[in-house]
XYZ file of C-alpha atoms in Angstrom:
35
model
C -20.287 -14.730 -5.233
C -22.972 -14.448 -2.942
C -24.622 -17.824 -3.389
C -25.961 -19.680 -0.734
C -24.115 -22.906 -0.214
C -24.468 -24.158 3.543
C -26.010 -23.034 6.713
C -24.443 -22.759 9.986
C -23.933 -21.200 13.259
C -20.424 -19.409 14.822
C -19.005 -21.613 17.552
C -16.015 -20.565 19.934
C -13.580 -23.284 21.464
C -10.746 -22.878 23.523
C -11.256 -18.954 22.629
C -10.833 -20.428 19.057
C -13.966 -19.707 16.410
C -15.027 -22.035 14.397
C -18.157 -22.809 12.118
C -20.664 -25.243 12.859
C -22.909 -26.455 9.460
C -26.371 -27.335 10.170
C -27.948 -27.500 6.478
C -26.227 -28.145 3.078
C -27.775 -26.510 0.316
C -28.956 -29.635 -2.097
C -27.335 -29.977 -5.731
C -30.524 -29.468 -7.018
C -31.179 -26.458 -5.007
C -27.468 -24.778 -5.966
C -28.356 -25.439 -9.776
C -31.606 -23.848 -9.398
C -29.982 -20.510 -7.898
C -27.468 -20.662 -11.218
C -30.543 -19.799 -13.608
């Protein structure tokens, strides 16, 4: 749906990929983007 819910970075641990979330968008900000 192409909506921003969080920001993060890709990490590699023991040759496996993951995502480290660095910032989660607030509920108010998510609702504002729905309009």
